[in-house]
Amino acid sequence: MRDIAVKEDGDIYLQEDITYADTTDFHKKNVLLAKPGDFKHAPEVGVHVRNYINSNQKETLLRTIRRNFLKIGLEVVSLRIDSGVLIEESRYANN
């Protein structure tokens, strides 16, 4: 998705004027880190991935990620955890 470009810390990237870029990864990161209720415009969105650290709920985490990505319009192509690392491929359905 093309949107206003942001830096790693979330600040808007300015280069004389507002810049537009693919922000899909930024959106994914926000959804993964957010708790349900963090987004006032979509209170049901948020994985709160920190809750799953050192837990045995791998399938629940994957299901929650898939459900949340679908809520924001992402089509999940593949999603798995390999050696403790989340590996995902997803894109916006209209792209």
PDB file of N, CA and C in Angstrom:
ATOM      1  N   MET A   1       0.849  -1.170   0.000  1.00  0.00           N
ATOM      2  CA  MET A   1       0.000   0.000   0.000  1.00  0.00           C
ATOM      3  C   MET A   1       0.893   1.230   0.000  1.00  0.00           C
ATOM      4  N   ARG A   2       0.550   2.169  -0.846  1.00  0.00           N
ATOM      5  CA  ARG A   2       1.297   3.429  -0.866  1.00  0.00           C
ATOM      6  C   ARG A   2       0.639   4.385   0.113  1.00  0.00           C
ATOM      7  N   ASP A   3       1.476   4.974   0.924  1.00  0.00           N
ATOM      8  CA  ASP A   3       0.997   5.869   1.960  1.00  0.00           C
ATOM      9  C   ASP A   3       2.116   6.857   2.238  1.00  0.00           C
ATOM     10  N   ILE A   4       1.915   7.733   3.172  1.00  0.00           N
ATOM     11  CA  ILE A   4       2.973   8.665   3.557  1.00  0.00           C
ATOM     12  C   ILE A   4       4.138   7.865   4.122  1.00  0.00           C
ATOM     13  N   ALA A   5       5.331   8.110   3.618  1.00  0.00           N
ATOM     14  CA  ALA A   5       6.519   7.364   4.037  1.00  0.00           C
ATOM     15  C   ALA A   5       6.871   7.694   5.480  1.00  0.00           C
ATOM     16  N   VAL A   6       7.275   6.661   6.206  1.00  0.00           N
ATOM     17  CA  VAL A   6       7.683   6.833   7.601  1.00  0.00           C
ATOM     18  C   VAL A   6       9.032   6.177   7.824  1.00  0.00           C
ATOM     19  N   LYS A   7       9.756   6.707   8.800  1.00  0.00           N
ATOM     20  CA  LYS A   7      11.047   6.134   9.180  1.00  0.00           C
ATOM     21  C   LYS A   7      10.818   4.955  10.120  1.00  0.00           C
ATOM     22  N   GLU A   8      11.885   4.250  10.454  1.00  0.00           N
ATOM     23  CA  GLU A   8      11.793   3.102  11.366  1.00  0.00           C
ATOM     24  C   GLU A   8      11.162   3.466  12.703  1.00  0.00           C
ATOM     25  N   ASP A   9      11.409   4.685  13.180  1.00  0.00           N
ATOM     26  CA  ASP A   9      10.873   5.100  14.478  1.00  0.00           C
ATOM     27  C   ASP A   9       9.430   5.615  14.390  1.00  0.00           C
ATOM     28  N   GLY A  10       8.864   5.626  13.177  1.00  0.00           N
ATOM     29  CA  GLY A  10       7.481   6.041  13.006  1.00  0.00           C
ATOM     30  C   GLY A  10       7.299   7.489  12.610  1.00  0.00           C
ATOM     31  N   ASP A  11       8.378   8.289  12.626  1.00  0.00           N
ATOM     32  CA  ASP A  11       8.273   9.682  12.201  1.00  0.00           C
ATOM     33  C   ASP A  11       8.064   9.756  10.686  1.00  0.00           C
ATOM     34  N   ILE A  12       7.389  10.806  10.246  1.00  0.00           N
ATOM     35  CA  ILE A  12       7.157  11.009   8.816  1.00  0.00           C
ATOM     36  C   ILE A  12       8.480  11.334   8.137  1.00  0.00           C
ATOM     37  N   TYR A  13       8.710  10.690   7.000  1.00  0.00           N
ATOM     38  CA  TYR A  13       9.919  10.923   6.213  1.00  0.00           C
ATOM     39  C   TYR A  13       9.681  12.126   5.312  1.00  0.00           C
ATOM     40  N   LEU A  14      10.443  13.173   5.523  1.00  0.00           N
ATOM     41  CA  LEU A  14      10.322  14.383   4.717  1.00  0.00           C
ATOM     42  C   LEU A  14      11.604  14.623   3.941  1.00  0.00           C
ATOM     43  N   GLN A  15      11.431  14.908   2.671  1.00  0.00           N
ATOM     44  CA  GLN A  15      12.565  15.278   1.835  1.00  0.00           C
ATOM     45  C   GLN A  15      12.086  16.455   1.006  1.00  0.00           C
ATOM     46  N   GLU A  16      12.110  17.628   1.600  1.00  0.00           N
ATOM     47  CA  GLU A  16      11.568  18.874   1.066  1.00  0.00           C
ATOM     48  C   GLU A  16      10.045  18.875   1.068  1.00  0.00           C
ATOM     49  N   ASP A  17       9.424  17.724   0.900  1.00  0.00           N
ATOM     50  CA  ASP A  17       7.973  17.618   0.903  1.00  0.00           C
ATOM     51  C   ASP A  17       7.610  16.214   1.405  1.00  0.00           C
ATOM     52  N   ILE A  18       6.354  15.968   1.635  1.00  0.00           N
ATOM     53  CA  ILE A  18       5.923  14.642   2.067  1.00  0.00           C
ATOM     54  C   ILE A  18       6.221  13.642   0.959  1.00  0.00           C
ATOM     55  N   THR A  19       6.760  12.508   1.345  1.00  0.00           N
ATOM     56  CA  THR A  19       7.124  11.458   0.399  1.00  0.00           C
ATOM     57  C   THR A  19       6.162  10.292   0.565  1.00  0.00           C
ATOM     58  N   TYR A  20       5.833   9.650  -0.540  1.00  0.00           N
ATOM     59  CA  TYR A  20       4.959   8.480  -0.516  1.00  0.00           C
ATOM     60  C   TYR A  20       5.774   7.244  -0.850  1.00  0.00           C
ATOM     61  N   ALA A  21       5.458   6.146  -0.177  1.00  0.00           N
ATOM     62  CA  ALA A  21       6.203   4.899  -0.381  1.00  0.00           C
ATOM     63  C   ALA A  21       5.323   3.719   0.008  1.00  0.00           C
ATOM     64  N   ASP A  22       5.808   2.523  -0.236  1.00  0.00           N
ATOM     65  CA  ASP A  22       5.103   1.317   0.180  1.00  0.00           C
ATOM     66  C   ASP A  22       5.255   1.186   1.698  1.00  0.00           C
ATOM     67  N   THR A  23       4.144   1.202   2.410  1.00  0.00           N
ATOM     68  CA  THR A  23       4.177   1.151   3.876  1.00  0.00           C
ATOM     69  C   THR A  23       3.582  -0.144   4.420  1.00  0.00           C
ATOM     70  N   THR A  24       3.492  -1.156   3.581  1.00  0.00           N
ATOM     71  CA  THR A  24       2.884  -2.422   3.999  1.00  0.00           C
ATOM     72  C   THR A  24       3.590  -3.006   5.215  1.00  0.00           C
ATOM     73  N   ASP A  25       4.915  -3.047   5.201  1.00  0.00           N
ATOM     74  CA  ASP A  25       5.651  -3.608   6.341  1.00  0.00           C
ATOM     75  C   ASP A  25       5.422  -2.806   7.613  1.00  0.00           C
ATOM     76  N   PHE A  26       5.310  -1.499   7.491  1.00  0.00           N
ATOM     77  CA  PHE A  26       5.034  -0.643   8.646  1.00  0.00           C
ATOM     78  C   PHE A  26       3.665  -0.978   9.227  1.00  0.00           C
ATOM     79  N   HIS A  27       2.665  -1.185   8.372  1.00  0.00           N
ATOM     80  CA  HIS A  27       1.327  -1.542   8.837  1.00  0.00           C
ATOM     81  C   HIS A  27       1.331  -2.902   9.538  1.00  0.00           C
ATOM     82  N   LYS A  28       2.054  -3.860   8.975  1.00  0.00           N
ATOM     83  CA  LYS A  28       2.148  -5.194   9.585  1.00  0.00           C
ATOM     84  C   LYS A  28       2.761  -5.101  10.976  1.00  0.00           C
ATOM     85  N   LYS A  29       3.846  -4.357  11.081  1.00  0.00           N
ATOM     86  CA  LYS A  29       4.531  -4.203  12.368  1.00  0.00           C
ATOM     87  C   LYS A  29       3.601  -3.588  13.406  1.00  0.00           C
ATOM     88  N   ASN A  30       2.867  -2.554  13.012  1.00  0.00           N
ATOM     89  CA  ASN A  30       1.947  -1.899  13.947  1.00  0.00           C
ATOM     90  C   ASN A  30       0.870  -2.853  14.437  1.00  0.00           C
ATOM     91  N   VAL A  31       0.321  -3.660  13.541  1.00  0.00           N
ATOM     92  CA  VAL A  31      -0.726  -4.605  13.922  1.00  0.00           C
ATOM     93  C   VAL A  31      -0.167  -5.679  14.850  1.00  0.00           C
ATOM     94  N   LEU A  32       1.032  -6.151  14.571  1.00  0.00           N
ATOM     95  CA  LEU A  32       1.643  -7.187  15.411  1.00  0.00           C
ATOM     96  C   LEU A  32       1.910  -6.682  16.823  1.00  0.00           C
ATOM     97  N   LEU A  33       2.359  -5.451  16.954  1.00  0.00           N
ATOM     98  CA  LEU A  33       2.716  -4.911  18.268  1.00  0.00           C
ATOM     99  C   LEU A  33       1.517  -4.366  19.047  1.00  0.00           C
ATOM    100  N   ALA A  34       0.490  -3.922  18.351  1.00  0.00           N
ATOM    101  CA  ALA A  34      -0.668  -3.291  19.004  1.00  0.00           C
ATOM    102  C   ALA A  34      -1.511  -4.301  19.766  1.00  0.00           C
ATOM    103  N   LYS A  35      -2.138  -3.797  20.820  1.00  0.00           N
ATOM    104  CA  LYS A  35      -3.133  -4.578  21.567  1.00  0.00           C
ATOM    105  C   LYS A  35      -4.503  -4.237  21.004  1.00  0.00           C
ATOM    106  N   PRO A  36      -5.453  -5.161  21.080  1.00  0.00           N
ATOM    107  CA  PRO A  36      -6.814  -4.787  20.686  1.00  0.00           C
ATOM    108  C   PRO A  36      -7.248  -3.557  21.497  1.00  0.00           C
ATOM    109  N   GLY A  37      -7.790  -2.573  20.799  1.00  0.00           N
ATOM    110  CA  GLY A  37      -8.201  -1.331  21.445  1.00  0.00           C
ATOM    111  C   GLY A  37      -7.223  -0.192  21.249  1.00  0.00           C
ATOM    112  N   ASP A  38      -6.016  -0.480  20.774  1.00  0.00           N
ATOM    113  CA  ASP A  38      -5.028   0.580  20.553  1.00  0.00           C
ATOM    114  C   ASP A  38      -5.414   1.509  19.402  1.00  0.00           C
ATOM    115  N   PHE A  39      -6.110   0.982  18.407  1.00  0.00           N
ATOM    116  CA  PHE A  39      -6.534   1.786  17.263  1.00  0.00           C
ATOM    117  C   PHE A  39      -7.988   2.196  17.477  1.00  0.00           C
ATOM    118  N   LYS A  40      -8.212   3.479  17.699  1.00  0.00           N
ATOM    119  CA  LYS A  40      -9.577   3.941  17.972  1.00  0.00           C
ATOM    120  C   LYS A  40     -10.504   3.718  16.787  1.00  0.00           C
ATOM    121  N   HIS A  41      -9.982   3.791  15.592  1.00  0.00           N
ATOM    122  CA  HIS A  41     -10.812   3.603  14.398  1.00  0.00           C
ATOM    123  C   HIS A  41     -11.111   2.128  14.117  1.00  0.00           C
ATOM    124  N   ALA A  42     -10.355   1.229  14.727  1.00  0.00           N
ATOM    125  CA  ALA A  42     -10.561  -0.217  14.547  1.00  0.00           C
ATOM    126  C   ALA A  42     -10.172  -0.932  15.843  1.00  0.00           C
ATOM    127  N   PRO A  43     -10.976  -0.817  16.883  1.00  0.00           N
ATOM    128  CA  PRO A  43     -10.599  -1.342  18.199  1.00  0.00           C
ATOM    129  C   PRO A  43     -10.410  -2.858  18.259  1.00  0.00           C
ATOM    130  N   GLU A  44     -10.923  -3.584  17.284  1.00  0.00           N
ATOM    131  CA  GLU A  44     -10.774  -5.045  17.291  1.00  0.00           C
ATOM    132  C   GLU A  44      -9.440  -5.499  16.694  1.00  0.00           C
ATOM    133  N   VAL A  45      -8.678  -4.582  16.115  1.00  0.00           N
ATOM    134  CA  VAL A  45      -7.407  -4.928  15.468  1.00  0.00           C
ATOM    135  C   VAL A  45      -6.261  -4.839  16.466  1.00  0.00           C
ATOM    136  N   GLY A  46      -5.415  -5.850  16.471  1.00  0.00           N
ATOM    137  CA  GLY A  46      -4.213  -5.871  17.309  1.00  0.00           C
ATOM    138  C   GLY A  46      -3.895  -7.280  17.751  1.00  0.00           C
ATOM    139  N   VAL A  47      -2.644  -7.706  17.534  1.00  0.00           N
ATOM    140  CA  VAL A  47      -2.210  -9.055  17.891  1.00  0.00           C
ATOM    141  C   VAL A  47      -1.630  -9.093  19.300  1.00  0.00           C
ATOM    142  N   HIS A  48      -0.906  -8.037  19.683  1.00  0.00           N
ATOM    143  CA  HIS A  48      -0.162  -7.973  20.943  1.00  0.00           C
ATOM    144  C   HIS A  48       0.781  -9.168  21.043  1.00  0.00           C
ATOM    145  N   VAL A  49       1.666  -9.239  20.068  1.00  0.00           N
ATOM    146  CA  VAL A  49       2.582 -10.374  19.929  1.00  0.00           C
ATOM    147  C   VAL A  49       3.441 -10.594  21.177  1.00  0.00           C
ATOM    148  N   ARG A  50       3.645  -9.562  21.965  1.00  0.00           N
ATOM    149  CA  ARG A  50       4.451  -9.706  23.190  1.00  0.00           C
ATOM    150  C   ARG A  50       3.841 -10.715  24.165  1.00  0.00           C
ATOM    151  N   ASN A  51       2.526 -10.874  24.109  1.00  0.00           N
ATOM    152  CA  ASN A  51       1.863 -11.854  24.975  1.00  0.00           C
ATOM    153  C   ASN A  51       2.262 -13.288  24.653  1.00  0.00           C
ATOM    154  N   TYR A  52       2.747 -13.521  23.457  1.00  0.00           N
ATOM    155  CA  TYR A  52       3.051 -14.880  23.011  1.00  0.00           C
ATOM    156  C   TYR A  52       4.516 -15.267  23.196  1.00  0.00           C
ATOM    157  N   ILE A  53       5.340 -14.346  23.668  1.00  0.00           N
ATOM    158  CA  ILE A  53       6.757 -14.654  23.897  1.00  0.00           C
ATOM    159  C   ILE A  53       6.859 -15.721  24.979  1.00  0.00           C
ATOM    160  N   ASN A  54       7.657 -16.734  24.721  1.00  0.00           N
ATOM    161  CA  ASN A  54       7.873 -17.859  25.638  1.00  0.00           C
ATOM    162  C   ASN A  54       6.588 -18.622  25.971  1.00  0.00           C
ATOM    163  N   SER A  55       5.645 -18.637  25.038  1.00  0.00           N
ATOM    164  CA  SER A  55       4.418 -19.406  25.272  1.00  0.00           C
ATOM    165  C   SER A  55       4.395 -20.594  24.300  1.00  0.00           C
ATOM    166  N   ASN A  56       3.532 -21.518  24.581  1.00  0.00           N
ATOM    167  CA  ASN A  56       3.374 -22.688  23.723  1.00  0.00           C
ATOM    168  C   ASN A  56       2.142 -22.550  22.834  1.00  0.00           C
ATOM    169  N   GLN A  57       1.708 -21.342  22.586  1.00  0.00           N
ATOM    170  CA  GLN A  57       0.490 -21.091  21.823  1.00  0.00           C
ATOM    171  C   GLN A  57       0.791 -20.700  20.378  1.00  0.00           C
ATOM    172  N   LYS A  58       1.641 -21.445  19.747  1.00  0.00           N
ATOM    173  CA  LYS A  58       2.083 -21.139  18.388  1.00  0.00           C
ATOM    174  C   LYS A  58       0.910 -21.072  17.405  1.00  0.00           C
ATOM    175  N   GLU A  59       0.023 -22.053  17.439  1.00  0.00           N
ATOM    176  CA  GLU A  59      -1.110 -22.081  16.509  1.00  0.00           C
ATOM    177  C   GLU A  59      -2.080 -20.935  16.777  1.00  0.00           C
ATOM    178  N   THR A  60      -2.284 -20.598  18.041  1.00  0.00           N
ATOM    179  CA  THR A  60      -3.158 -19.472  18.388  1.00  0.00           C
ATOM    180  C   THR A  60      -2.562 -18.174  17.863  1.00  0.00           C
ATOM    181  N   LEU A  61      -1.255 -17.999  18.008  1.00  0.00           N
ATOM    182  CA  LEU A  61      -0.583 -16.809  17.496  1.00  0.00           C
ATOM    183  C   LEU A  61      -0.753 -16.705  15.986  1.00  0.00           C
ATOM    184  N   LEU A  62      -0.501 -17.783  15.267  1.00  0.00           N
ATOM    185  CA  LEU A  62      -0.621 -17.761  13.805  1.00  0.00           C
ATOM    186  C   LEU A  62      -2.055 -17.443  13.377  1.00  0.00           C
ATOM    187  N   ARG A  63      -3.024 -18.013  14.057  1.00  0.00           N
ATOM    188  CA  ARG A  63      -4.432 -17.757  13.755  1.00  0.00           C
ATOM    189  C   ARG A  63      -4.779 -16.276  14.011  1.00  0.00           C
ATOM    190  N   THR A  64      -4.267 -15.739  15.119  1.00  0.00           N
ATOM    191  CA  THR A  64      -4.530 -14.340  15.476  1.00  0.00           C
ATOM    192  C   THR A  64      -3.893 -13.394  14.461  1.00  0.00           C
ATOM    193  N   ILE A  65      -2.680 -13.693  14.043  1.00  0.00           N
ATOM    194  CA  ILE A  65      -2.010 -12.864  13.029  1.00  0.00           C
ATOM    195  C   ILE A  65      -2.802 -12.898  11.726  1.00  0.00           C
ATOM    196  N   ARG A  66      -3.159 -14.091  11.287  1.00  0.00           N
ATOM    197  CA  ARG A  66      -3.907 -14.230  10.029  1.00  0.00           C
ATOM    198  C   ARG A  66      -5.223 -13.439  10.097  1.00  0.00           C
ATOM    199  N   ARG A  67      -5.952 -13.584  11.179  1.00  0.00           N
ATOM    200  CA  ARG A  67      -7.231 -12.897  11.348  1.00  0.00           C
ATOM    201  C   ARG A  67      -7.051 -11.377  11.315  1.00  0.00           C
ATOM    202  N   ASN A  68      -6.025 -10.880  11.997  1.00  0.00           N
ATOM    203  CA  ASN A  68      -5.797  -9.434  12.047  1.00  0.00           C
ATOM    204  C   ASN A  68      -5.318  -8.882  10.714  1.00  0.00           C
ATOM    205  N   PHE A  69      -4.473  -9.617  10.019  1.00  0.00           N
ATOM    206  CA  PHE A  69      -4.025  -9.161   8.706  1.00  0.00           C
ATOM    207  C   PHE A  69      -5.216  -9.098   7.742  1.00  0.00           C
ATOM    208  N   LEU A  70      -6.105 -10.063   7.818  1.00  0.00           N
ATOM    209  CA  LEU A  70      -7.299 -10.039   6.972  1.00  0.00           C
ATOM    210  C   LEU A  70      -8.177  -8.827   7.295  1.00  0.00           C
ATOM    211  N   LYS A  71      -8.257  -8.452   8.562  1.00  0.00           N
ATOM    212  CA  LYS A  71      -9.070  -7.312   8.977  1.00  0.00           C
ATOM    213  C   LYS A  71      -8.586  -6.006   8.370  1.00  0.00           C
ATOM    214  N   ILE A  72      -7.279  -5.887   8.122  1.00  0.00           N
ATOM    215  CA  ILE A  72      -6.757  -4.648   7.536  1.00  0.00           C
ATOM    216  C   ILE A  72      -6.589  -4.769   6.026  1.00  0.00           C
ATOM    217  N   GLY A  73      -7.092  -5.858   5.447  1.00  0.00           N
ATOM    218  CA  GLY A  73      -7.095  -5.991   3.997  1.00  0.00           C
ATOM    219  C   GLY A  73      -5.919  -6.727   3.398  1.00  0.00           C
ATOM    220  N   LEU A  74      -5.098  -7.366   4.232  1.00  0.00           N
ATOM    221  CA  LEU A  74      -3.955  -8.119   3.722  1.00  0.00           C
ATOM    222  C   LEU A  74      -4.362  -9.541   3.363  1.00  0.00           C
ATOM    223  N   GLU A  75      -3.870 -10.004   2.242  1.00  0.00           N
ATOM    224  CA  GLU A  75      -4.056 -11.388   1.827  1.00  0.00           C
ATOM    225  C   GLU A  75      -2.816 -12.156   2.290  1.00  0.00           C
ATOM    226  N   VAL A  76      -2.996 -13.137   3.159  1.00  0.00           N
ATOM    227  CA  VAL A  76      -1.876 -13.899   3.711  1.00  0.00           C
ATOM    228  C   VAL A  76      -1.549 -15.047   2.760  1.00  0.00           C
ATOM    229  N   VAL A  77      -0.333 -15.025   2.213  1.00  0.00           N
ATOM    230  CA  VAL A  77       0.116 -16.058   1.287  1.00  0.00           C
ATOM    231  C   VAL A  77       0.724 -17.220   2.064  1.00  0.00           C
ATOM    232  N   SER A  78       1.605 -16.907   3.004  1.00  0.00           N
ATOM    233  CA  SER A  78       2.190 -17.943   3.859  1.00  0.00           C
ATOM    234  C   SER A  78       2.508 -17.344   5.221  1.00  0.00           C
ATOM    235  N   LEU A  79       2.419 -18.200   6.234  1.00  0.00           N
ATOM    236  CA  LEU A  79       2.631 -17.746   7.603  1.00  0.00           C
ATOM    237  C   LEU A  79       3.075 -18.943   8.430  1.00  0.00           C
ATOM    238  N   ARG A  80       4.265 -18.820   9.050  1.00  0.00           N
ATOM    239  CA  ARG A  80       4.767 -19.915   9.879  1.00  0.00           C
ATOM    240  C   ARG A  80       5.804 -19.383  10.860  1.00  0.00           C
ATOM    241  N   ILE A  81       6.101 -20.207  11.851  1.00  0.00           N
ATOM    242  CA  ILE A  81       7.168 -19.900  12.801  1.00  0.00           C
ATOM    243  C   ILE A  81       8.223 -20.977  12.635  1.00  0.00           C
ATOM    244  N   ASP A  82       9.447 -20.550  12.367  1.00  0.00           N
ATOM    245  CA  ASP A  82      10.552 -21.475  12.140  1.00  0.00           C
ATOM    246  C   ASP A  82      11.690 -21.106  13.076  1.00  0.00           C
ATOM    247  N   SER A  83      12.013 -21.987  13.997  1.00  0.00           N
ATOM    248  CA  SER A  83      13.081 -21.753  14.988  1.00  0.00           C
ATOM    249  C   SER A  83      12.847 -20.463  15.769  1.00  0.00           C
ATOM    250  N   GLY A  84      11.594 -20.197  16.114  1.00  0.00           N
ATOM    251  CA  GLY A  84      11.271 -19.022  16.909  1.00  0.00           C
ATOM    252  C   GLY A  84      11.157 -17.729  16.125  1.00  0.00           C
ATOM    253  N   VAL A  85      11.261 -17.805  14.796  1.00  0.00           N
ATOM    254  CA  VAL A  85      11.199 -16.610  13.953  1.00  0.00           C
ATOM    255  C   VAL A  85       9.920 -16.650  13.125  1.00  0.00           C
ATOM    256  N   LEU A  86       9.165 -15.559  13.150  1.00  0.00           N
ATOM    257  CA  LEU A  86       7.942 -15.451  12.363  1.00  0.00           C
ATOM    258  C   LEU A  86       8.324 -15.188  10.914  1.00  0.00           C
ATOM    259  N   ILE A  87       7.848 -16.031  10.030  1.00  0.00           N
ATOM    260  CA  ILE A  87       8.093 -15.874   8.596  1.00  0.00           C
ATOM    261  C   ILE A  87       6.737 -15.724   7.931  1.00  0.00           C
ATOM    262  N   GLU A  88       6.517 -14.585   7.294  1.00  0.00           N
ATOM    263  CA  GLU A  88       5.224 -14.341   6.680  1.00  0.00           C
ATOM    264  C   GLU A  88       5.402 -13.693   5.316  1.00  0.00           C
ATOM    265  N   GLU A  89       4.440 -13.967   4.474  1.00  0.00           N
ATOM    266  CA  GLU A  89       4.344 -13.295   3.187  1.00  0.00           C
ATOM    267  C   GLU A  89       2.881 -12.915   3.024  1.00  0.00           C
ATOM    268  N   SER A  90       2.641 -11.635   2.873  1.00  0.00           N
ATOM    269  CA  SER A  90       1.283 -11.152   2.693  1.00  0.00           C
ATOM    270  C   SER A  90       1.340  -9.864   1.905  1.00  0.00           C
ATOM    271  N   ARG A  91       0.220  -9.544   1.293  1.00  0.00           N
ATOM    272  CA  ARG A  91       0.133  -8.319   0.493  1.00  0.00           C
ATOM    273  C   ARG A  91      -1.312  -7.835   0.513  1.00  0.00           C
ATOM    274  N   TYR A  92      -1.485  -6.578   0.183  1.00  0.00           N
ATOM    275  CA  TYR A  92      -2.835  -6.062   0.109  1.00  0.00           C
ATOM    276  C   TYR A  92      -3.531  -6.677  -1.092  1.00  0.00           C
ATOM    277  N   ALA A  93      -4.763  -7.079  -0.899  1.00  0.00           N
ATOM    278  CA  ALA A  93      -5.517  -7.839  -1.900  1.00  0.00           C
ATOM    279  C   ALA A  93      -5.666  -7.087  -3.224  1.00  0.00           C
ATOM    280  N   ASN A  94      -5.720  -5.766  -3.189  1.00  0.00           N
ATOM    281  CA  ASN A  94      -5.918  -5.003  -4.424  1.00  0.00           C
ATOM    282  C   ASN A  94      -4.611  -4.707  -5.158  1.00  0.00           C
ATOM    283  N   ASN A  95      -3.497  -5.222  -4.674  1.00  0.00           N
ATOM    284  CA  ASN A  95      -2.212  -4.977  -5.354  1.00  0.00           C
ATOM    285  C   ASN A  95      -1.800  -6.185  -6.144  1.00  0.00           C
TER     286      ASN A  95
END
